[in-house]
Amino acid sequence: MFHVVPDVDRMKRDLAALVAINTENPPGREREAAELIAALLGEAGFDLSFSEYQTGRTNVKAVLKNGAGPCFAFNTHIDVVPAGEGWSTDPFTLVERDGRLYGRGACDAKGPLVAMLEAMRLLAAHRAEWSGTLMGVFVADEEVASEGAKFYVNDSPPAIDFAVIGEPTSNATFSAHKGSLRPLVRVHGVTAHSGTPELGENAIFRAAQLLGMIEEEHQHNVRCRCHPLVGSASLTVTRVHGGHADNVLPGSCDLLLDRRMVPGEDETQVKQDIDALLALAQERFGVRAEILRYQPTTGGATETDSRERIVQAGLAACRAHGQPEPGPFGFQGGCDLVHFRSLGTQGIVIGPGSLAVAHKPDEFVPVDEFIAASAIYCDIALAMLPAENAA
């Protein structure tokens, strides 16, 4: 195995260039950043292609075929959350201070992306060390609804045997994550003058009865569904909207539910459980409620068995490059791993930086983790793409 020596100055330049391209989602506008990624990998000999699911919402795919063997892919997302207020410096100008690189996307996920680019260029420069197909699949829109990854997997892509997803994990190996469903529920009432409420039916009062049942369902049923890596499933309410005038009894009240699923739960069954809860509310209290729609989310829950080679390779690489607690762990939220798992891909999630600073002002990635991540990614790819004369 060749000795991995990342080009630190190049990595910092690339991260600065990507952070400077505003890919806040919404609206995304990932095309310019995708073109920069393609230019960087094109110089290393990768075949590049773009795909768009909407104007400017662009995925970029890089492929390097290097003899017989499996297909290994790096994946992460190009978009970032809105910068918001409260920054000490310009969020789109990378700033190095006290061993950290600050900027929107520094850890979520342009830092992991640049570490992957560096690993791909190092691997391209040492083709005698591995055999198979090396890919980079960098997608739009993960932060809102994973539309980029969904578009990619629905477009009949070639089989990918192994994948590493780049998200901030402090360079530990995550092999599972939760999924989510967000039904928008409308509770119906009957409007009336607020001075004569007995002539109508207050939808907010009815919604309150349903809210109590939702809390009860979470406490006694949903949270009892546990997974050793991601913890408990959950059911809660994140938005409420009801009424249209100060002096009118509300005829409807909308509730946005958030149902977090753990690996092993069936999405169809979860939807049936929610339907059954609404039916029970009508039976018990006369609550008339319906699901208007399911809001877009990143997707379902998934896991890669800890005994799989890709997980073991991730643990070894993370440990070798300075992570004393390499995992495996599980995400409380979701990411694009589930969509690659739907292709039959064995995958893990690893990246520099911490979720504790992602989505916040003064987001940063530690320089040492940023550099180490490129070496971790190289080691995993080499383990999964052994040279033809190896073994």
GROMACS .gro file of C-alpha atoms in nm:
model
  391
    1MET     CA    1   0.000   0.000   0.000
    2PHE     CA    2   0.145   0.339  -0.095
    3HIS     CA    3   0.214   0.599   0.170
    4VAL     CA    4  -0.066   0.854   0.156
    5VAL     CA    5   0.063   1.212   0.156
    6PRO     CA    6  -0.223   1.461   0.104
    7ASP     CA    7  -0.143   1.796  -0.055
    8VAL     CA    8  -0.258   2.016   0.232
    9ASP     CA    9  -0.223   2.348   0.050
   10ARG     CA   10  -0.424   2.213  -0.243
   11MET     CA   11  -0.696   2.089  -0.011
   12LYS     CA   12  -0.726   2.429   0.157
   13ARG     CA   13  -0.740   2.606  -0.182
   14ASP     CA   14  -1.011   2.371  -0.305
   15LEU     CA   15  -1.219   2.412   0.011
   16ALA     CA   16  -1.186   2.791  -0.012
   17ALA     CA   17  -1.303   2.781  -0.374
   18LEU     CA   18  -1.605   2.562  -0.294
   19VAL     CA   19  -1.707   2.760   0.014
   20ALA     CA   20  -1.695   3.076  -0.197
   21ILE     CA   21  -1.962   2.934  -0.428
   22ASN     CA   22  -2.296   2.998  -0.259
   23THR     CA   23  -2.499   2.676  -0.272
   24GLU     CA   24  -2.746   2.765   0.004
   25ASN     CA   25  -3.050   2.539  -0.017
   26PRO     CA   26  -3.302   2.671  -0.094
   27PRO     CA   27  -3.250   2.745  -0.377
   28GLY     CA   28  -2.937   2.530  -0.418
   29ARG     CA   29  -2.783   2.641  -0.749
   30GLU     CA   30  -2.526   2.363  -0.736
   31ARG     CA   31  -2.425   2.385  -1.103
   32GLU     CA   32  -2.125   2.618  -1.059
   33ALA     CA   33  -1.983   2.408  -0.777
   34ALA     CA   34  -2.044   2.089  -0.977
   35GLU     CA   35  -1.846   2.236  -1.266
   36LEU     CA   36  -1.557   2.317  -1.033
   37ILE     CA   37  -1.559   1.961  -0.897
   38ALA     CA   38  -1.557   1.826  -1.252
   39ALA     CA   39  -1.265   2.049  -1.348
   40LEU     CA   40  -1.059   1.931  -1.051
   41LEU     CA   41  -1.122   1.562  -1.120
   42GLY     CA   42  -1.090   1.598  -1.496
   43GLU     CA   43  -0.727   1.694  -1.448
   44ALA     CA   44  -0.674   1.357  -1.274
   45GLY     CA   45  -0.815   1.155  -1.565
   46PHE     CA   46  -1.171   1.087  -1.448
   47ASP     CA   47  -1.459   1.067  -1.696
   48LEU     CA   48  -1.713   1.332  -1.595
   49SER     CA   49  -2.086   1.371  -1.652
   50PHE     CA   50  -2.360   1.599  -1.519
   51SER     CA   51  -2.728   1.534  -1.456
   52GLU     CA   52  -2.997   1.783  -1.358
   53TYR     CA   53  -3.336   1.720  -1.205
   54GLN     CA   54  -3.420   2.092  -1.222
   55THR     CA   55  -3.247   2.388  -1.380
   56GLY     CA   56  -2.926   2.447  -1.187
   57ARG     CA   57  -2.986   2.152  -0.950
   58THR     CA   58  -2.696   1.945  -1.069
   59ASN     CA   59  -2.530   1.616  -0.978
   60VAL     CA   60  -2.179   1.541  -1.101
   61LYS     CA   61  -2.044   1.189  -1.152
   62ALA     CA   62  -1.677   1.098  -1.194
   63VAL     CA   63  -1.563   0.753  -1.307
   64LEU     CA   64  -1.216   0.599  -1.332
   65LYS     CA   65  -1.199   0.240  -1.458
   66ASN     CA   66  -0.880   0.063  -1.363
   67GLY     CA   67  -0.903  -0.303  -1.450
   68ALA     CA   68  -1.118  -0.582  -1.312
   69GLY     CA   69  -1.272  -0.558  -0.971
   70PRO     CA   70  -1.562  -0.412  -0.774
   71CYS     CA   71  -1.705  -0.061  -0.798
   72PHE     CA   72  -1.634   0.174  -0.511
   73ALA     CA   73  -1.794   0.519  -0.480
   74PHE     CA   74  -1.747   0.831  -0.275
   75ASN     CA   75  -2.062   1.036  -0.223
   76THR     CA   76  -2.158   1.357  -0.051
   77HIS     CA   77  -2.369   1.664  -0.120
   78ILE     CA   78  -2.287   1.998  -0.280
   79ASP     CA   79  -2.561   2.208  -0.117
   80VAL     CA   80  -2.542   2.378   0.222
   81VAL     CA   81  -2.800   2.518   0.462
   82PRO     CA   82  -2.862   2.895   0.456
   83ALA     CA   83  -2.584   3.089   0.627
   84GLY     CA   84  -2.816   3.292   0.847
   85GLU     CA   85  -2.691   3.557   1.089
   86GLY     CA   86  -2.443   3.562   1.374
   87TRP     CA   87  -2.121   3.492   1.186
   88SER     CA   88  -1.791   3.642   1.304
   89THR     CA   89  -1.665   3.654   0.944
   90ASP     CA   90  -1.808   3.627   0.592
   91PRO     CA   91  -1.958   3.275   0.577
   92PHE     CA   92  -1.850   3.238   0.212
   93THR     CA   93  -1.487   3.327   0.273
   94LEU     CA   94  -1.284   3.043   0.422
   95VAL     CA   95  -1.092   3.161   0.729
   96GLU     CA   96  -0.821   2.962   0.908
   97ARG     CA   97  -0.786   3.035   1.278
   98ASP     CA   98  -0.662   2.832   1.574
   99GLY     CA   99  -0.637   2.508   1.381
  100ARG     CA  100  -0.984   2.540   1.231
  101LEU     CA  101  -1.123   2.627   0.889
  102TYR     CA  102  -1.438   2.840   0.915
  103GLY     CA  103  -1.706   2.883   0.648
  104ARG     CA  104  -2.054   2.767   0.553
  105GLY     CA  105  -2.019   2.406   0.447
  106ALA     CA  106  -1.673   2.366   0.600
  107CYS     CA  107  -1.789   2.047   0.772
  108ASP     CA  108  -2.133   1.992   0.616
  109ALA     CA  109  -2.030   1.880   0.367
  110LYS     CA  110  -1.775   2.064   0.153
  111GLY     CA  111  -1.495   1.963   0.390
  112PRO     CA  112  -1.571   1.593   0.342
  113LEU     CA  113  -1.618   1.658  -0.030
  114VAL     CA  114  -1.272   1.812  -0.070
  115ALA     CA  115  -1.114   1.531   0.135
  116MET     CA  116  -1.280   1.287  -0.106
  117LEU     CA  117  -1.148   1.481  -0.406
  118GLU     CA  118  -0.798   1.462  -0.263
  119ALA     CA  119  -0.830   1.088  -0.202
  120MET     CA  120  -0.957   1.035  -0.556
  121ARG     CA  121  -0.663   1.227  -0.706
  122LEU     CA  122  -0.414   1.033  -0.493
  123LEU     CA  123  -0.571   0.704  -0.600
  124ALA     CA  124  -0.568   0.812  -0.964
  125ALA     CA  125  -0.196   0.885  -0.933
  126HIS     CA  126  -0.124   0.536  -0.791
  127ARG     CA  127  -0.329   0.306  -1.013
  128ALA     CA  128  -0.091   0.013  -0.971
  129GLU     CA  129  -0.205  -0.010  -0.608
  130TRP     CA  130  -0.568  -0.095  -0.677
  131SER     CA  131  -0.801  -0.254  -0.931
  132GLY     CA  132  -1.166  -0.194  -1.014
  133THR     CA  133  -1.383   0.112  -1.072
  134LEU     CA  134  -1.353   0.427  -0.863
  135MET     CA  135  -1.643   0.670  -0.865
  136GLY     CA  136  -1.740   1.002  -0.715
  137VAL     CA  137  -2.112   1.083  -0.700
  138PHE     CA  138  -2.164   1.436  -0.572
  139VAL     CA  139  -2.527   1.539  -0.549
  140ALA     CA  140  -2.761   1.832  -0.504
  141ASP     CA  141  -3.024   1.897  -0.239
  142GLU     CA  142  -2.942   1.660   0.046
  143GLU     CA  143  -3.026   1.930   0.302
  144VAL     CA  144  -3.396   1.952   0.209
  145ALA     CA  145  -3.523   1.629   0.056
  146SER     CA  146  -3.230   1.436  -0.096
  147GLU     CA  147  -3.373   1.500  -0.441
  148GLY     CA  148  -3.028   1.472  -0.601
  149ALA     CA  149  -2.958   1.127  -0.458
  150LYS     CA  150  -3.312   1.009  -0.532
  151PHE     CA  151  -3.275   1.128  -0.891
  152TYR     CA  152  -2.944   0.948  -0.922
  153VAL     CA  153  -3.066   0.609  -0.795
  154ASN     CA  154  -3.388   0.627  -1.000
  155ASP     CA  155  -3.189   0.677  -1.323
  156SER     CA  156  -3.081   0.309  -1.346
  157PRO     CA  157  -2.719   0.373  -1.245
  158PRO     CA  158  -2.447   0.105  -1.271
  159ALA     CA  159  -2.408  -0.122  -0.972
  160ILE     CA  160  -2.198   0.014  -0.687
  161ASP     CA  161  -2.058  -0.249  -0.453
  162PHE     CA  162  -1.925  -0.021  -0.180
  163ALA     CA  163  -1.971   0.345  -0.089
  164VAL     CA  164  -1.850   0.595   0.166
  165ILE     CA  165  -2.087   0.884   0.234
  166GLY     CA  166  -1.926   1.208   0.349
  167GLU     CA  167  -2.091   1.375   0.648
  168PRO     CA  168  -1.939   1.526   0.965
  169THR     CA  169  -1.869   1.235   1.202
  170SER     CA  170  -1.542   1.354   1.360
  171ASN     CA  171  -1.377   1.088   1.143
  172ALA     CA  172  -1.563   0.800   1.311
  173THR     CA  173  -1.750   0.526   1.124
  174PHE     CA  174  -2.130   0.546   1.117
  175SER     CA  175  -2.307   0.246   0.967
  176ALA     CA  176  -2.673   0.328   1.037
  177HIS     CA  177  -2.910   0.622   1.042
  178LYS     CA  178  -3.271   0.704   1.120
  179GLY     CA  179  -3.534   0.782   0.860
  180SER     CA  180  -3.826   1.024   0.870
  181LEU     CA  181  -4.186   1.071   0.765
  182ARG     CA  182  -4.368   1.404   0.799
  183PRO     CA  183  -4.744   1.377   0.749
  184LEU     CA  184  -4.934   1.705   0.734
  185VAL     CA  185  -5.259   1.635   0.923
  186ARG     CA  186  -5.569   1.854   0.899
  187VAL     CA  187  -5.813   1.843   1.188
  188HIS     CA  188  -6.160   1.959   1.085
  189GLY     CA  189  -6.406   2.167   1.282
  190VAL     CA  190  -6.708   2.387   1.206
  191THR     CA  191  -6.675   2.765   1.190
  192ALA     CA  192  -6.897   2.993   1.396
  193HIS     CA  193  -6.891   3.336   1.556
  194SER     CA  194  -6.651   3.329   1.851
  195GLY     CA  195  -6.927   3.481   2.064
  196THR     CA  196  -7.141   3.171   2.009
  197PRO     CA  197  -6.889   2.884   2.008
  198GLU     CA  198  -7.163   2.633   2.089
  199LEU     CA  199  -7.289   2.677   1.729
  200GLY     CA  200  -6.967   2.542   1.583
  201GLU     CA  201  -6.688   2.294   1.649
  202ASN     CA  202  -6.348   2.430   1.749
  203ALA     CA  203  -6.083   2.258   1.536
  204ILE     CA  204  -5.808   2.367   1.776
  205PHE     CA  205  -5.981   2.198   2.069
  206ARG     CA  206  -6.017   1.883   1.856
  207ALA     CA  207  -5.648   1.909   1.757
  208ALA     CA  208  -5.557   1.931   2.125
  209GLN     CA  209  -5.731   1.600   2.186
  210LEU     CA  210  -5.535   1.447   1.900
  211LEU     CA  211  -5.210   1.597   2.032
  212GLY     CA  212  -5.261   1.417   2.362
  213MET     CA  213  -5.301   1.089   2.178
  214ILE     CA  214  -4.987   1.157   1.972
  215GLU     CA  215  -4.788   1.209   2.292
  216GLU     CA  216  -4.937   0.893   2.438
  217GLU     CA  217  -4.851   0.696   2.123
  218HIS     CA  218  -4.491   0.815   2.140
  219GLN     CA  219  -4.451   0.739   2.511
  220HIS     CA  220  -4.612   0.395   2.515
  221ASN     CA  221  -4.543   0.252   2.169
  222VAL     CA  222  -4.313   0.435   1.930
  223ARG     CA  223  -4.018   0.509   2.158
  224CYS     CA  224  -4.011   0.143   2.262
  225ARG     CA  225  -3.882   0.056   1.914
  226CYS     CA  226  -3.506   0.073   1.966
  227HIS     CA  227  -3.194   0.012   1.761
  228PRO     CA  228  -2.851  -0.045   1.920
  229LEU     CA  229  -2.679   0.224   1.710
  230VAL     CA  230  -2.940   0.496   1.652
  231GLY     CA  231  -3.154   0.465   1.964
  232SER     CA  232  -3.532   0.499   1.978
  233ALA     CA  233  -3.793   0.581   1.719
  234SER     CA  234  -4.004   0.889   1.789
  235LEU     CA  235  -4.330   1.064   1.707
  236THR     CA  236  -4.378   1.434   1.773
  237VAL     CA  237  -4.534   1.753   1.635
  238THR     CA  238  -4.318   2.033   1.493
  239ARG     CA  239  -4.573   2.281   1.352
  240VAL     CA  240  -4.929   2.387   1.433
  241HIS     CA  241  -5.146   2.627   1.237
  242GLY     CA  242  -5.513   2.696   1.296
  243GLY     CA  243  -5.774   2.968   1.256
  244HIS     CA  244  -5.806   3.258   1.013
  245ALA     CA  245  -5.962   3.545   1.209
  246ASP     CA  246  -5.965   3.675   1.565
  247ASN     CA  247  -6.340   3.644   1.606
  248VAL     CA  248  -6.411   3.322   1.414
  249LEU     CA  249  -6.416   2.972   1.558
  250PRO     CA  250  -6.147   2.783   1.362
  251GLY     CA  251  -6.281   2.540   1.105
  252SER     CA  252  -5.947   2.362   1.066
  253CYS     CA  253  -5.615   2.314   1.239
  254ASP     CA  254  -5.307   2.171   1.066
  255LEU     CA  255  -5.044   1.966   1.248
  256LEU     CA  256  -4.709   1.866   1.101
  257LEU     CA  257  -4.601   1.537   1.254
  258ASP     CA  258  -4.241   1.416   1.259
  259ARG     CA  259  -4.201   1.039   1.277
  260ARG     CA  260  -3.840   0.919   1.308
  261MET     CA  261  -3.790   0.557   1.208
  262VAL     CA  262  -3.512   0.321   1.308
  263PRO     CA  263  -3.354   0.057   1.086
  264GLY     CA  264  -3.585  -0.243   1.058
  265GLU     CA  265  -3.908  -0.044   1.064
  266ASP     CA  266  -4.127  -0.075   0.757
  267GLU     CA  267  -4.238   0.260   0.612
  268THR     CA  268  -4.569   0.120   0.486
  269GLN     CA  269  -4.649  -0.018   0.831
  270VAL     CA  270  -4.557   0.313   0.995
  271LYS     CA  271  -4.801   0.495   0.766
  272GLN     CA  272  -5.070   0.242   0.855
  273ASP     CA  273  -4.999   0.304   1.224
  274ILE     CA  274  -5.053   0.678   1.176
  275ASP     CA  275  -5.379   0.611   0.991
  276ALA     CA  276  -5.489   0.386   1.278
  277LEU     CA  277  -5.410   0.660   1.530
  278LEU     CA  278  -5.631   0.909   1.345
  279ALA     CA  279  -5.910   0.651   1.328
  280LEU     CA  280  -5.881   0.591   1.703
  281ALA     CA  281  -5.902   0.967   1.766
  282GLN     CA  282  -6.230   0.977   1.579
  283GLU     CA  283  -6.361   0.676   1.767
  284ARG     CA  284  -6.257   0.808   2.107
  285PHE     CA  285  -6.326   1.182   2.075
  286GLY     CA  286  -6.504   1.235   1.746
  287VAL     CA  287  -6.194   1.401   1.597
  288ARG     CA  288  -6.223   1.430   1.219
  289ALA     CA  289  -5.871   1.435   1.078
  290GLU     CA  290  -5.705   1.350   0.748
  291ILE     CA  291  -5.352   1.340   0.608
  292LEU     CA  292  -5.326   1.609   0.342
  293ARG     CA  293  -4.985   1.493   0.220
  294TYR     CA  294  -4.646   1.370   0.329
  295GLN     CA  295  -4.383   1.644   0.323
  296PRO     CA  296  -4.055   1.561   0.144
  297THR     CA  297  -3.776   1.426   0.367
  298THR     CA  298  -3.431   1.278   0.312
  299GLY     CA  299  -3.580   0.928   0.324
  300GLY     CA  300  -3.601   0.612   0.529
  301ALA     CA  301  -3.377   0.442   0.783
  302THR     CA  302  -3.100   0.200   0.694
  303GLU     CA  303  -2.794   0.020   0.822
  304THR     CA  304  -2.500  -0.178   0.694
  305ASP     CA  305  -2.425  -0.479   0.911
  306SER     CA  306  -2.121  -0.418   1.131
  307ARG     CA  307  -1.968  -0.746   1.010
  308GLU     CA  308  -1.948  -0.628   0.648
  309ARG     CA  309  -1.601  -0.565   0.503
  310ILE     CA  310  -1.671  -0.197   0.434
  311VAL     CA  311  -1.756  -0.135   0.800
  312GLN     CA  312  -1.447  -0.316   0.920
  313ALA     CA  313  -1.231  -0.124   0.670
  314GLY     CA  314  -1.381   0.205   0.794
  315LEU     CA  315  -1.310   0.119   1.157
  316ALA     CA  316  -0.950   0.024   1.080
  317ALA     CA  317  -0.885   0.338   0.874
  318CYS     CA  318  -1.038   0.574   1.131
  319ARG     CA  319  -0.838   0.413   1.410
  320ALA     CA  320  -0.516   0.428   1.208
  321HIS     CA  321  -0.557   0.801   1.148
  322GLY     CA  322  -0.616   0.927   1.496
  323GLN     CA  323  -0.974   0.841   1.597
  324PRO     CA  324  -0.954   0.644   1.926
  325GLU     CA  325  -1.329   0.568   1.920
  326PRO     CA  326  -1.388   0.469   1.556
  327GLY     CA  327  -1.738   0.325   1.602
  328PRO     CA  328  -1.952   0.189   1.461
  329PHE     CA  329  -2.214   0.447   1.549
  330GLY     CA  330  -2.552   0.560   1.416
  331PHE     CA  331  -2.698   0.896   1.312
  332GLN     CA  332  -3.005   1.032   1.488
  333GLY     CA  333  -3.098   1.206   1.164
  334GLY     CA  334  -3.091   1.093   0.803
  335CYS     CA  335  -2.852   1.117   0.510
  336ASP     CA  336  -2.807   0.980   0.158
  337LEU     CA  337  -2.674   0.639   0.266
  338VAL     CA  338  -3.026   0.495   0.247
  339HIS     CA  339  -3.050   0.573  -0.125
  340PHE     CA  340  -2.725   0.393  -0.207
  341ARG     CA  341  -2.835   0.102   0.011
  342SER     CA  342  -3.143   0.078  -0.210
  343LEU     CA  343  -2.907  -0.015  -0.495
  344GLY     CA  344  -2.769  -0.303  -0.290
  345THR     CA  345  -2.458  -0.105  -0.198
  346GLN     CA  346  -2.277  -0.174   0.128
  347GLY     CA  347  -2.197   0.167   0.271
  348ILE     CA  348  -2.078   0.372   0.567
  349VAL     CA  349  -2.070   0.739   0.665
  350ILE     CA  350  -1.742   0.909   0.759
  351GLY     CA  351  -1.622   1.268   0.748
  352PRO     CA  352  -1.428   1.539   0.929
  353GLY     CA  353  -1.601   1.791   1.152
  354SER     CA  354  -1.882   1.763   1.403
  355LEU     CA  355  -2.259   1.776   1.367
  356ALA     CA  356  -2.251   1.994   1.679
  357VAL     CA  357  -2.128   2.288   1.469
  358ALA     CA  358  -2.302   2.205   1.140
  359HIS     CA  359  -2.594   2.435   1.045
  360LYS     CA  360  -2.471   2.699   1.293
  361PRO     CA  361  -2.293   3.034   1.257
  362ASP     CA  362  -1.914   2.997   1.251
  363GLU     CA  363  -1.931   2.641   1.122
  364PHE     CA  364  -1.581   2.492   1.104
  365VAL     CA  365  -1.377   2.183   1.034
  366PRO     CA  366  -1.060   2.108   1.234
  367VAL     CA  367  -0.760   2.118   1.001
  368ASP     CA  368  -0.613   1.794   1.138
  369GLU     CA  369  -0.940   1.604   1.086
  370PHE     CA  370  -0.980   1.754   0.739
  371ILE     CA  371  -0.637   1.628   0.632
  372ALA     CA  372  -0.675   1.292   0.807
  373ALA     CA  373  -1.008   1.231   0.632
  374SER     CA  374  -0.839   1.219   0.291
  375ALA     CA  375  -0.604   0.948   0.419
  376ILE     CA  376  -0.895   0.758   0.575
  377TYR     CA  377  -1.083   0.768   0.246
  378CYS     CA  378  -0.775   0.642   0.058
  379ASP     CA  379  -0.724   0.353   0.299
  380ILE     CA  380  -1.085   0.239   0.272
  381ALA     CA  381  -1.082   0.252  -0.110
  382LEU     CA  382  -0.758   0.053  -0.123
  383ALA     CA  383  -0.903  -0.208   0.112
  384MET     CA  384  -1.213  -0.251  -0.104
  385LEU     CA  385  -1.032  -0.235  -0.441
  386PRO     CA  386  -0.733  -0.467  -0.396
  387ALA     CA  387  -0.480  -0.484  -0.680
  388GLU     CA  388  -0.526  -0.778  -0.918
  389ASN     CA  389  -0.195  -0.930  -0.809
  390ALA     CA  390  -0.285  -0.902  -0.440
  391ALA     CA  391  -0.415  -1.189  -0.227
   0.00000   0.00000   0.00000
